[in-house]
Amino acid sequence: MKTFFYIFFAVFAAFATFSAGENADEIISKANLASYYQGNDGRADVSMTITDSQGRERTREFTILRMDIGDGKDQKFYVYFHEPADVRKMVYMVWKHAGKDDDRWLYLPAMDLVNRIAAGDKRSSFAGSNFLYEDVSGRGTEEDMHELTDTTDKHYKIRNTPKDKQNVEFLYYDVWIDKSNFLPVKAEYYDKQGDKYRTVEALEIETIQGHPTVIKSKVTDLHTGGNTVSHFSGIKYEIGLKDDIFTERYLKRAPRQYLK
């Protein structure tokens, strides 16, 4: 499941049409485009609430910018943190590469330090939440084998099994994809023992500038009982982002005209 995103269940989603006879790879390809490649670029404000197993809550407020190089091809993401104080001005940037590992950077303002995030850390926690770094830019569709395991009036159910099982913590994950617009609406992850341990859900969807868009999503860790809920607002497509924003120079000098 990505774009803003698969993890967030496709804030930048698109209309898509279904034709009979499509196989699992074709459905996943359309879901990927619906989830991550709407318009040429876009922005969203995100309010994230992280709840641990004891019910204690923490929040994160940030803005996501996204620019496409081409449909189904490379993309660039810029995530700027507004709140709380301990993460204010922190920036996470991704150059997503179709068919190979992404490049990721994290700017830590307290130390005025830019860190490269190793490819092996892509499934680590994003900003202390139940989302993962990889969730922000999305998992490459070529990294898994896809099998259509069920079809209902409303959904396709696709089982995704990693080709390289050594680099991930899961055995496989199932995704339910809405037939009407190809948005992923639910995902369930299973660990190496075959037990379900993680779910991601699209809780609310609205149409924005003609694009079905997830405005509320939730990820739950079934092992710990913790969860993270994200609300999206201020969503706009086709805002004319410039390529130079997605460079190390702008990690330290935020493009404030796009963050308001």
GROMACS .gro file of N, CA and C in nm, residues 26-169:
model
  432
   26GLU      N    1  -0.200  -0.577  -1.285
   26GLU     CA    2  -0.266  -0.460  -1.343
   26GLU      C    3  -0.344  -0.382  -1.237
   27ILE      N    4  -0.410  -0.452  -1.147
   27ILE     CA    5  -0.485  -0.386  -1.039
   27ILE      C    6  -0.390  -0.309  -0.947
   28ILE      N    7  -0.278  -0.373  -0.911
   28ILE     CA    8  -0.179  -0.306  -0.825
   28ILE      C    9  -0.120  -0.184  -0.895
   29SER      N   10  -0.094  -0.195  -1.023
   29SER     CA   11  -0.040  -0.081  -1.097
   29SER      C   12  -0.137   0.036  -1.094
   30LYS      N   13  -0.266   0.008  -1.113
   30LYS     CA   14  -0.366   0.116  -1.109
   30LYS      C   15  -0.381   0.172  -0.967
   31ALA      N   16  -0.372   0.084  -0.867
   31ALA     CA   17  -0.381   0.132  -0.729
   31ALA      C   18  -0.262   0.221  -0.695
   32ASN      N   19  -0.146   0.186  -0.747
   32ASN     CA   20  -0.027   0.267  -0.723
   32ASN      C   21  -0.044   0.407  -0.783
   33LEU      N   22  -0.095   0.414  -0.905
   33LEU     CA   23  -0.118   0.544  -0.968
   33LEU      C   24  -0.226   0.622  -0.894
   34ALA      N   25  -0.333   0.551  -0.852
   34ALA     CA   26  -0.442   0.618  -0.780
   34ALA      C   27  -0.394   0.672  -0.645
   35SER      N   28  -0.300   0.600  -0.585
   35SER     CA   29  -0.255   0.638  -0.451
   35SER      C   30  -0.151   0.748  -0.451
   36TYR      N   31  -0.065   0.751  -0.556
   36TYR     CA   32   0.052   0.838  -0.548
   36TYR      C   33   0.073   0.939  -0.658
   37TYR      N   34   0.001   0.929  -0.765
   37TYR     CA   35   0.040   1.008  -0.883
   37TYR      C   36  -0.072   1.098  -0.935
   38GLN      N   37  -0.147   1.161  -0.844
   38GLN     CA   38  -0.253   1.252  -0.889
   38GLN      C   39  -0.200   1.391  -0.913
   39GLY      N   40  -0.228   1.445  -1.030
   39GLY     CA   41  -0.173   1.575  -1.065
   39GLY      C   42  -0.022   1.564  -1.080
   40ASN      N   43   0.039   1.675  -1.110
   40ASN     CA   44   0.185   1.676  -1.121
   40ASN      C   45   0.252   1.699  -0.986
   41ASP      N   46   0.178   1.761  -0.894
   41ASP     CA   47   0.233   1.785  -0.761
   41ASP      C   48   0.118   1.811  -0.664
   42GLY      N   49   0.150   1.838  -0.537
   42GLY     CA   50   0.046   1.867  -0.440
   42GLY      C   51   0.103   1.889  -0.301
   43ARG      N   52   0.013   1.928  -0.210
   43ARG     CA   53   0.050   1.951  -0.072
   43ARG      C   54  -0.062   1.906   0.021
   44ALA      N   55  -0.030   1.882   0.148
   44ALA     CA   56  -0.130   1.853   0.251
   44ALA      C   57  -0.071   1.883   0.387
   45ASP      N   58  -0.157   1.934   0.477
   45ASP     CA   59  -0.121   1.948   0.618
   45ASP      C   60  -0.170   1.824   0.691
   46VAL      N   61  -0.085   1.772   0.779
   46VAL     CA   62  -0.116   1.647   0.848
   46VAL      C   63  -0.113   1.669   0.999
   47SER      N   64  -0.220   1.628   1.066
   47SER     CA   65  -0.225   1.626   1.213
   47SER      C   66  -0.227   1.480   1.255
   48MET      N   67  -0.121   1.439   1.323
   48MET     CA   68  -0.103   1.297   1.357
   48MET      C   69  -0.112   1.279   1.509
   49THR      N   70  -0.196   1.185   1.552
   49THR     CA   71  -0.207   1.152   1.694
   49THR      C   72  -0.158   1.009   1.716
   50ILE      N   73  -0.056   0.997   1.801
   50ILE     CA   74   0.005   0.868   1.829
   50ILE      C   75  -0.040   0.825   1.969
   51THR      N   76  -0.104   0.709   1.978
   51THR     CA   77  -0.154   0.659   2.106
   51THR      C   78  -0.084   0.530   2.141
   52ASP      N   79  -0.022   0.524   2.260
   52ASP     CA   80   0.050   0.402   2.297
   52ASP      C   81  -0.043   0.302   2.365
   53SER      N   82   0.012   0.191   2.408
   53SER     CA   83  -0.069   0.082   2.463
   53SER      C   84  -0.140   0.119   2.593
   54GLN      N   85  -0.092   0.226   2.661
   54GLN     CA   86  -0.154   0.270   2.786
   54GLN      C   87  -0.248   0.389   2.765
   55GLY      N   88  -0.273   0.423   2.639
   55GLY     CA   89  -0.365   0.531   2.609
   55GLY      C   90  -0.304   0.670   2.611
   56ARG      N   91  -0.174   0.679   2.631
   56ARG     CA   92  -0.108   0.810   2.631
   56ARG      C   93  -0.092   0.860   2.488
   57GLU      N   94  -0.117   0.990   2.467
   57GLU     CA   95  -0.116   1.045   2.333
   57GLU      C   96  -0.002   1.144   2.311
   58ARG      N   97   0.054   1.142   2.192
   58ARG     CA   98   0.148   1.243   2.145
   58ARG      C   99   0.100   1.289   2.008
   59THR      N  100   0.138   1.411   1.970
   59THR     CA  101   0.092   1.462   1.841
   59THR      C  102   0.210   1.507   1.755
   60ARG      N  103   0.185   1.512   1.627
   60ARG     CA  104   0.280   1.565   1.530
   60ARG      C  105   0.200   1.649   1.429
   61GLU      N  106   0.248   1.768   1.397
   61GLU     CA  107   0.186   1.852   1.295
   61GLU      C  108   0.290   1.880   1.189
   62PHE      N  109   0.259   1.845   1.065
   62PHE     CA  110   0.357   1.867   0.958
   62PHE      C  111   0.287   1.888   0.824
   63THR      N  112   0.365   1.935   0.727
   63THR     CA  113   0.316   1.957   0.590
   63THR      C  114   0.395   1.867   0.495
   64ILE      N  115   0.324   1.807   0.401
   64ILE     CA  116   0.388   1.724   0.300
   64ILE      C  117   0.375   1.790   0.163
   65LEU      N  118   0.488   1.799   0.092
   65LEU     CA  119   0.490   1.843  -0.048
   65LEU      C  120   0.531   1.725  -0.133
   66ARG      N  121   0.472   1.714  -0.251
   66ARG     CA  122   0.505   1.602  -0.341
   66ARG      C  123   0.511   1.649  -0.485
   67MET      N  124   0.613   1.604  -0.558
   67MET     CA  125   0.625   1.638  -0.701
   67MET      C  126   0.659   1.512  -0.779
   68ASP      N  127   0.590   1.491  -0.891
   68ASP     CA  128   0.614   1.375  -0.976
   68ASP      C  129   0.710   1.409  -1.089
   69ILE      N  130   0.795   1.313  -1.124
   69ILE     CA  131   0.876   1.324  -1.244
   69ILE      C  132   0.797   1.271  -1.363
   70GLY      N  133   0.711   1.173  -1.338
   70GLY     CA  134   0.624   1.117  -1.441
   70GLY      C  135   0.535   1.012  -1.378
   71ASP      N  136   0.419   0.984  -1.438
   71ASP     CA  137   0.328   0.884  -1.382
   71ASP      C  138   0.396   0.749  -1.370
   72GLY      N  139   0.394   0.693  -1.249
   72GLY     CA  140   0.455   0.564  -1.225
   72GLY      C  141   0.606   0.566  -1.221
   73LYS      N  142   0.664   0.686  -1.228
   73LYS     CA  143   0.811   0.699  -1.229
   73LYS      C  144   0.859   0.763  -1.099
   74ASP      N  145   0.975   0.828  -1.105
   74ASP     CA  146   1.035   0.886  -0.985
   74ASP      C  147   0.946   0.998  -0.928
   75GLN      N  148   0.960   1.019  -0.796
   75GLN     CA  149   0.889   1.125  -0.728
   75GLN      C  150   0.980   1.186  -0.622
   76LYS      N  151   0.941   1.306  -0.575
   76LYS     CA  152   1.013   1.369  -0.466
   76LYS      C  153   0.914   1.414  -0.359
   77PHE      N  154   0.952   1.393  -0.231
   77PHE     CA  155   0.868   1.428  -0.117
   77PHE      C  156   0.948   1.516  -0.020
   78TYR      N  157   0.876   1.613   0.040
   78TYR     CA  158   0.936   1.703   0.138
   78TYR      C  159   0.839   1.712   0.254
   79VAL      N  160   0.883   1.674   0.374
   79VAL     CA  161   0.796   1.674   0.493
   79VAL      C  162   0.856   1.770   0.595
   80TYR      N  163   0.782   1.877   0.628
   80TYR     CA  164   0.828   1.980   0.720
   80TYR      C  165   0.745   1.975   0.848
   81PHE      N  166   0.813   1.962   0.964
   81PHE     CA  167   0.744   1.949   1.092
   81PHE      C  168   0.724   2.087   1.156
   82HIS      N  169   0.599   2.113   1.199
   82HIS     CA  170   0.565   2.239   1.267
   82HIS      C  171   0.561   2.223   1.419
   83GLU      N  172   0.506   2.112   1.467
   83GLU     CA  173   0.486   2.087   1.610
   83GLU      C  174   0.506   1.939   1.639
   84PRO      N  175   0.542   1.904   1.767
   84PRO     CA  176   0.569   1.989   1.883
   84PRO      C  177   0.708   2.051   1.874
   85ALA      N  178   0.747   2.121   1.983
   85ALA     CA  179   0.870   2.198   1.981
   85ALA      C  180   0.993   2.112   1.955
   86ASP      N  181   0.992   1.986   2.004
   86ASP     CA  182   1.113   1.904   1.992
   86ASP      C  183   1.138   1.856   1.849
   87VAL      N  184   1.040   1.871   1.759
   87VAL     CA  185   1.061   1.832   1.619
   87VAL      C  186   1.040   1.950   1.524
   88ARG      N  187   1.011   2.070   1.579
   88ARG     CA  188   0.984   2.186   1.493
   88ARG      C  189   1.103   2.213   1.400
   89LYS      N  190   1.075   2.237   1.274
   89LYS     CA  191   1.172   2.265   1.168
   89LYS      C  192   1.248   2.140   1.121
   90MET      N  193   1.217   2.025   1.179
   90MET     CA  194   1.277   1.902   1.127
   90MET      C  195   1.220   1.876   0.987
   91VAL      N  196   1.303   1.823   0.897
   91VAL     CA  197   1.260   1.797   0.759
   91VAL      C  198   1.301   1.656   0.719
   92TYR      N  199   1.207   1.587   0.660
   92TYR     CA  200   1.233   1.453   0.602
   92TYR      C  201   1.212   1.465   0.452
   93MET      N  202   1.311   1.425   0.374
   93MET     CA  203   1.301   1.438   0.227
   93MET      C  204   1.330   1.303   0.161
   94VAL      N  205   1.254   1.272   0.057
   94VAL     CA  206   1.269   1.147  -0.015
   94VAL      C  207   1.279   1.173  -0.165
   95TRP      N  208   1.375   1.111  -0.229
   95TRP     CA  209   1.375   1.099  -0.375
   95TRP      C  210   1.337   0.955  -0.403
   96LYS      N  211   1.217   0.935  -0.446
   96LYS     CA  212   1.169   0.800  -0.475
   96LYS      C  213   1.211   0.758  -0.616
   97HIS      N  214   1.275   0.642  -0.625
   97HIS     CA  215   1.323   0.592  -0.755
   97HIS      C  216   1.246   0.466  -0.793
   98ALA      N  217   1.180   0.469  -0.906
   98ALA     CA  218   1.107   0.352  -0.951
   98ALA      C  219   1.206   0.241  -0.986
   99GLY      N  220   1.189   0.125  -0.924
   99GLY     CA  221   1.271   0.009  -0.959
   99GLY      C  222   1.401  -0.004  -0.882
  100LYS      N  223   1.432   0.090  -0.791
  100LYS     CA  224   1.552   0.077  -0.709
  100LYS      C  225   1.532   0.152  -0.577
  101ASP      N  226   1.631   0.139  -0.486
  101ASP     CA  227   1.616   0.200  -0.354
  101ASP      C  228   1.601   0.352  -0.362
  102ASP      N  229   1.518   0.406  -0.273
  102ASP     CA  230   1.500   0.550  -0.264
  102ASP      C  231   1.618   0.614  -0.191
  103ASP      N  232   1.634   0.744  -0.212
  103ASP     CA  233   1.728   0.824  -0.132
  103ASP      C  234   1.646   0.900  -0.029
  104ARG      N  235   1.695   0.901   0.098
  104ARG     CA  236   1.621   0.967   0.207
  104ARG      C  237   1.717   1.049   0.293
  105TRP      N  238   1.669   1.167   0.334
  105TRP     CA  239   1.747   1.254   0.421
  105TRP      C  240   1.660   1.300   0.537
  106LEU      N  241   1.723   1.325   0.651
  106LEU     CA  242   1.654   1.380   0.768
  106LEU      C  243   1.737   1.495   0.821
  107TYR      N  244   1.675   1.615   0.825
  107TYR     CA  245   1.744   1.733   0.880
  107TYR      C  246   1.700   1.752   1.025
  108LEU      N  247   1.800   1.758   1.115
  108LEU     CA  248   1.776   1.776   1.258
  108LEU      C  249   1.820   1.916   1.296
  109PRO      N  250   1.726   2.012   1.313
  109PRO     CA  251   1.763   2.152   1.336
  109PRO      C  252   1.838   2.175   1.466
  110ALA      N  253   1.810   2.097   1.571
  110ALA     CA  254   1.876   2.118   1.700
  110ALA      C  255   2.027   2.101   1.687
  111MET      N  256   2.069   2.013   1.597
  111MET     CA  257   2.212   1.989   1.575
  111MET      C  258   2.259   2.048   1.443
  112ASP      N  259   2.167   2.111   1.369
  112ASP     CA  260   2.198   2.164   1.236
  112ASP      C  261   2.268   2.057   1.152
  113LEU      N  262   2.208   1.937   1.152
  113LEU     CA  263   2.272   1.820   1.094
  113LEU      C  264   2.180   1.752   0.993
  114VAL      N  265   2.234   1.719   0.876
  114VAL     CA  266   2.161   1.643   0.775
  114VAL      C  267   2.213   1.500   0.774
  115ASN      N  268   2.123   1.404   0.798
  115ASN     CA  269   2.159   1.263   0.798
  115ASN      C  270   2.098   1.193   0.677
  116ARG      N  271   2.177   1.107   0.614
  116ARG     CA  272   2.121   1.018   0.513
  116ARG      C  273   2.061   0.898   0.585
  117ILE      N  274   1.943   0.858   0.546
  117ILE     CA  275   1.878   0.740   0.605
  117ILE      C  276   1.912   0.620   0.518
  118ALA      N  277   1.973   0.520   0.580
  118ALA     CA  278   2.015   0.401   0.505
  118ALA      C  279   1.895   0.325   0.451
  119ALA      N  280   1.914   0.261   0.337
  119ALA     CA  281   1.807   0.184   0.275
  119ALA      C  282   1.752   0.078   0.372
  120GLY      N  283   1.842   0.024   0.457
  120GLY     CA  284   1.800  -0.079   0.551
  120GLY      C  285   1.711  -0.029   0.663
  121ASP      N  286   1.701   0.106   0.677
  121ASP     CA  287   1.617   0.163   0.783
  121ASP      C  288   1.479   0.205   0.733
  122LYS      N  289   1.447   0.172   0.608
  122LYS     CA  290   1.323   0.223   0.551
  122LYS      C  291   1.198   0.170   0.621
  123ARG      N  292   1.211   0.061   0.695
  123ARG     CA  293   1.095   0.008   0.766
  123ARG      C  294   1.105   0.037   0.916
  124SER      N  295   1.175   0.146   0.949
  124SER     CA  296   1.180   0.196   1.086
  124SER      C  297   1.066   0.297   1.107
  125SER      N  298   1.036   0.325   1.235
  125SER     CA  299   0.926   0.416   1.268
  125SER      C  300   0.948   0.555   1.211
  126PHE      N  301   0.840   0.613   1.155
  126PHE     CA  302   0.844   0.749   1.104
  126PHE      C  303   0.799   0.844   1.214
  127ALA      N  304   0.890   0.930   1.261
  127ALA     CA  305   0.861   1.034   1.360
  127ALA      C  306   0.799   0.976   1.487
  128GLY      N  307   0.840   0.855   1.526
  128GLY     CA  308   0.790   0.795   1.649
  128GLY      C  309   0.649   0.742   1.639
  129SER      N  310   0.594   0.735   1.518
  129SER     CA  311   0.457   0.689   1.501
  129SER      C  312   0.454   0.541   1.463
  130ASN      N  313   0.335   0.489   1.436
  130ASN     CA  314   0.320   0.352   1.388
  130ASN      C  315   0.336   0.342   1.237
  131PHE      N  316   0.351   0.456   1.170
  131PHE     CA  317   0.386   0.456   1.029
  131PHE      C  318   0.537   0.436   1.015
  132LEU      N  319   0.579   0.394   0.896
  132LEU     CA  320   0.720   0.367   0.869
  132LEU      C  321   0.773   0.466   0.766
  133TYR      N  322   0.906   0.484   0.764
  133TYR     CA  323   0.964   0.572   0.662
  133TYR      C  324   0.917   0.531   0.523
  134GLU      N  325   0.914   0.401   0.499
  134GLU     CA  326   0.875   0.353   0.367
  134GLU      C  327   0.731   0.388   0.333
  135ASP      N  328   0.646   0.401   0.437
  135ASP     CA  329   0.506   0.432   0.413
  135ASP      C  330   0.488   0.568   0.347
  136VAL      N  331   0.575   0.664   0.377
  136VAL     CA  332   0.557   0.799   0.328
  136VAL      C  333   0.564   0.804   0.175
  137SER      N  334   0.665   0.740   0.119
  137SER     CA  335   0.680   0.745  -0.026
  137SER      C  336   0.624   0.621  -0.094
  138GLY      N  337   0.594   0.518  -0.016
  138GLY     CA  338   0.532   0.399  -0.073
  138GLY      C  339   0.632   0.289  -0.104
  139ARG      N  340   0.584   0.167  -0.094
  139ARG     CA  341   0.666   0.050  -0.123
  139ARG      C  342   0.663   0.025  -0.273
  140GLY      N  343   0.777  -0.004  -0.332
  140GLY     CA  344   0.782  -0.030  -0.475
  140GLY      C  345   0.700  -0.151  -0.513
  141THR      N  346   0.616  -0.138  -0.614
  141THR     CA  347   0.529  -0.250  -0.653
  141THR      C  348   0.611  -0.369  -0.704
  142GLU      N  349   0.733  -0.342  -0.753
  142GLU     CA  350   0.816  -0.450  -0.807
  142GLU      C  351   0.882  -0.532  -0.696
  143GLU      N  352   0.869  -0.487  -0.570
  143GLU     CA  353   0.932  -0.558  -0.459
  143GLU      C  354   0.851  -0.678  -0.411
  144ASP      N  355   0.727  -0.691  -0.457
  144ASP     CA  356   0.640  -0.799  -0.412
  144ASP      C  357   0.581  -0.875  -0.530
  145MET      N  358   0.541  -0.999  -0.503
  145MET     CA  359   0.460  -1.076  -0.597
  145MET      C  360   0.314  -1.055  -0.558
  146HIS      N  361   0.226  -1.039  -0.658
  146HIS     CA  362   0.087  -1.002  -0.631
  146HIS      C  363  -0.007  -1.113  -0.677
  147GLU      N  364  -0.104  -1.144  -0.590
  147GLU     CA  365  -0.201  -1.249  -0.622
  147GLU      C  366  -0.342  -1.200  -0.588
  148LEU      N  367  -0.433  -1.207  -0.686
  148LEU     CA  368  -0.573  -1.172  -0.661
  148LEU      C  369  -0.639  -1.289  -0.590
  149THR      N  370  -0.674  -1.271  -0.460
  149THR     CA  371  -0.725  -1.383  -0.381
  149THR      C  372  -0.876  -1.378  -0.361
  150ASP      N  373  -0.939  -1.262  -0.386
  150ASP     CA  374  -1.084  -1.254  -0.370
  150ASP      C  375  -1.136  -1.131  -0.443
  151THR      N  376  -1.260  -1.141  -0.487
  151THR     CA  377  -1.327  -1.028  -0.551
  151THR      C  378  -1.470  -1.021  -0.499
  152THR      N  379  -1.511  -0.902  -0.454
  152THR     CA  380  -1.649  -0.880  -0.412
  152THR      C  381  -1.711  -0.773  -0.502
  153ASP      N  382  -1.833  -0.734  -0.472
  153ASP     CA  383  -1.897  -0.629  -0.553
  153ASP      C  384  -1.820  -0.497  -0.543
  154LYS      N  385  -1.753  -0.474  -0.429
  154LYS     CA  386  -1.690  -0.344  -0.405
  154LYS      C  387  -1.537  -0.347  -0.408
  155HIS      N  388  -1.476  -0.464  -0.379
  155HIS     CA  389  -1.331  -0.464  -0.358
  155HIS      C  390  -1.261  -0.578  -0.429
  156TYR      N  391  -1.133  -0.552  -0.458
  156TYR     CA  392  -1.038  -0.658  -0.491
  156TYR      C  393  -0.955  -0.684  -0.365
  157LYS      N  394  -0.924  -0.811  -0.340
  157LYS     CA  395  -0.833  -0.844  -0.233
  157LYS      C  396  -0.706  -0.901  -0.295
  158ILE      N  397  -0.593  -0.833  -0.271
  158ILE     CA  398  -0.465  -0.871  -0.331
  158ILE      C  399  -0.369  -0.914  -0.220
  159ARG      N  400  -0.309  -1.032  -0.235
  159ARG     CA  401  -0.203  -1.075  -0.142
  159ARG      C  402  -0.068  -1.038  -0.202
  160ASN      N  403   0.015  -0.971  -0.121
  160ASN     CA  404   0.146  -0.922  -0.166
  160ASN      C  405   0.255  -0.994  -0.086
  161THR      N  406   0.338  -1.070  -0.156
  161THR     CA  407   0.444  -1.148  -0.090
  161THR      C  408   0.580  -1.094  -0.133
  162PRO      N  409   0.666  -1.058  -0.037
  162PRO     CA  410   0.795  -0.997  -0.076
  162PRO      C  411   0.885  -1.095  -0.152
  163LYS      N  412   0.952  -1.043  -0.255
  163LYS     CA  413   1.046  -1.126  -0.330
  163LYS      C  414   1.173  -1.151  -0.247
  164ASP      N  415   1.215  -1.050  -0.170
  164ASP     CA  416   1.330  -1.064  -0.082
  164ASP      C  417   1.281  -1.064   0.063
  165LYS      N  418   1.263  -1.181   0.120
  165LYS     CA  419   1.203  -1.192   0.253
  165LYS      C  420   1.300  -1.155   0.364
  166GLN      N  421   1.430  -1.145   0.331
  166GLN     CA  422   1.530  -1.116   0.434
  166GLN      C  423   1.527  -0.970   0.479
  167ASN      N  424   1.478  -0.881   0.392
  167ASN     CA  425   1.486  -0.738   0.421
  167ASN      C  426   1.358  -0.679   0.477
  168VAL      N  427   1.259  -0.762   0.506
  168VAL     CA  428   1.134  -0.711   0.563
  168VAL      C  429   1.095  -0.796   0.683
  169GLU      N  430   1.011  -0.738   0.769
  169GLU     CA  431   0.970  -0.808   0.891
  169GLU      C  432   0.842  -0.888   0.870
   0.00000   0.00000   0.00000
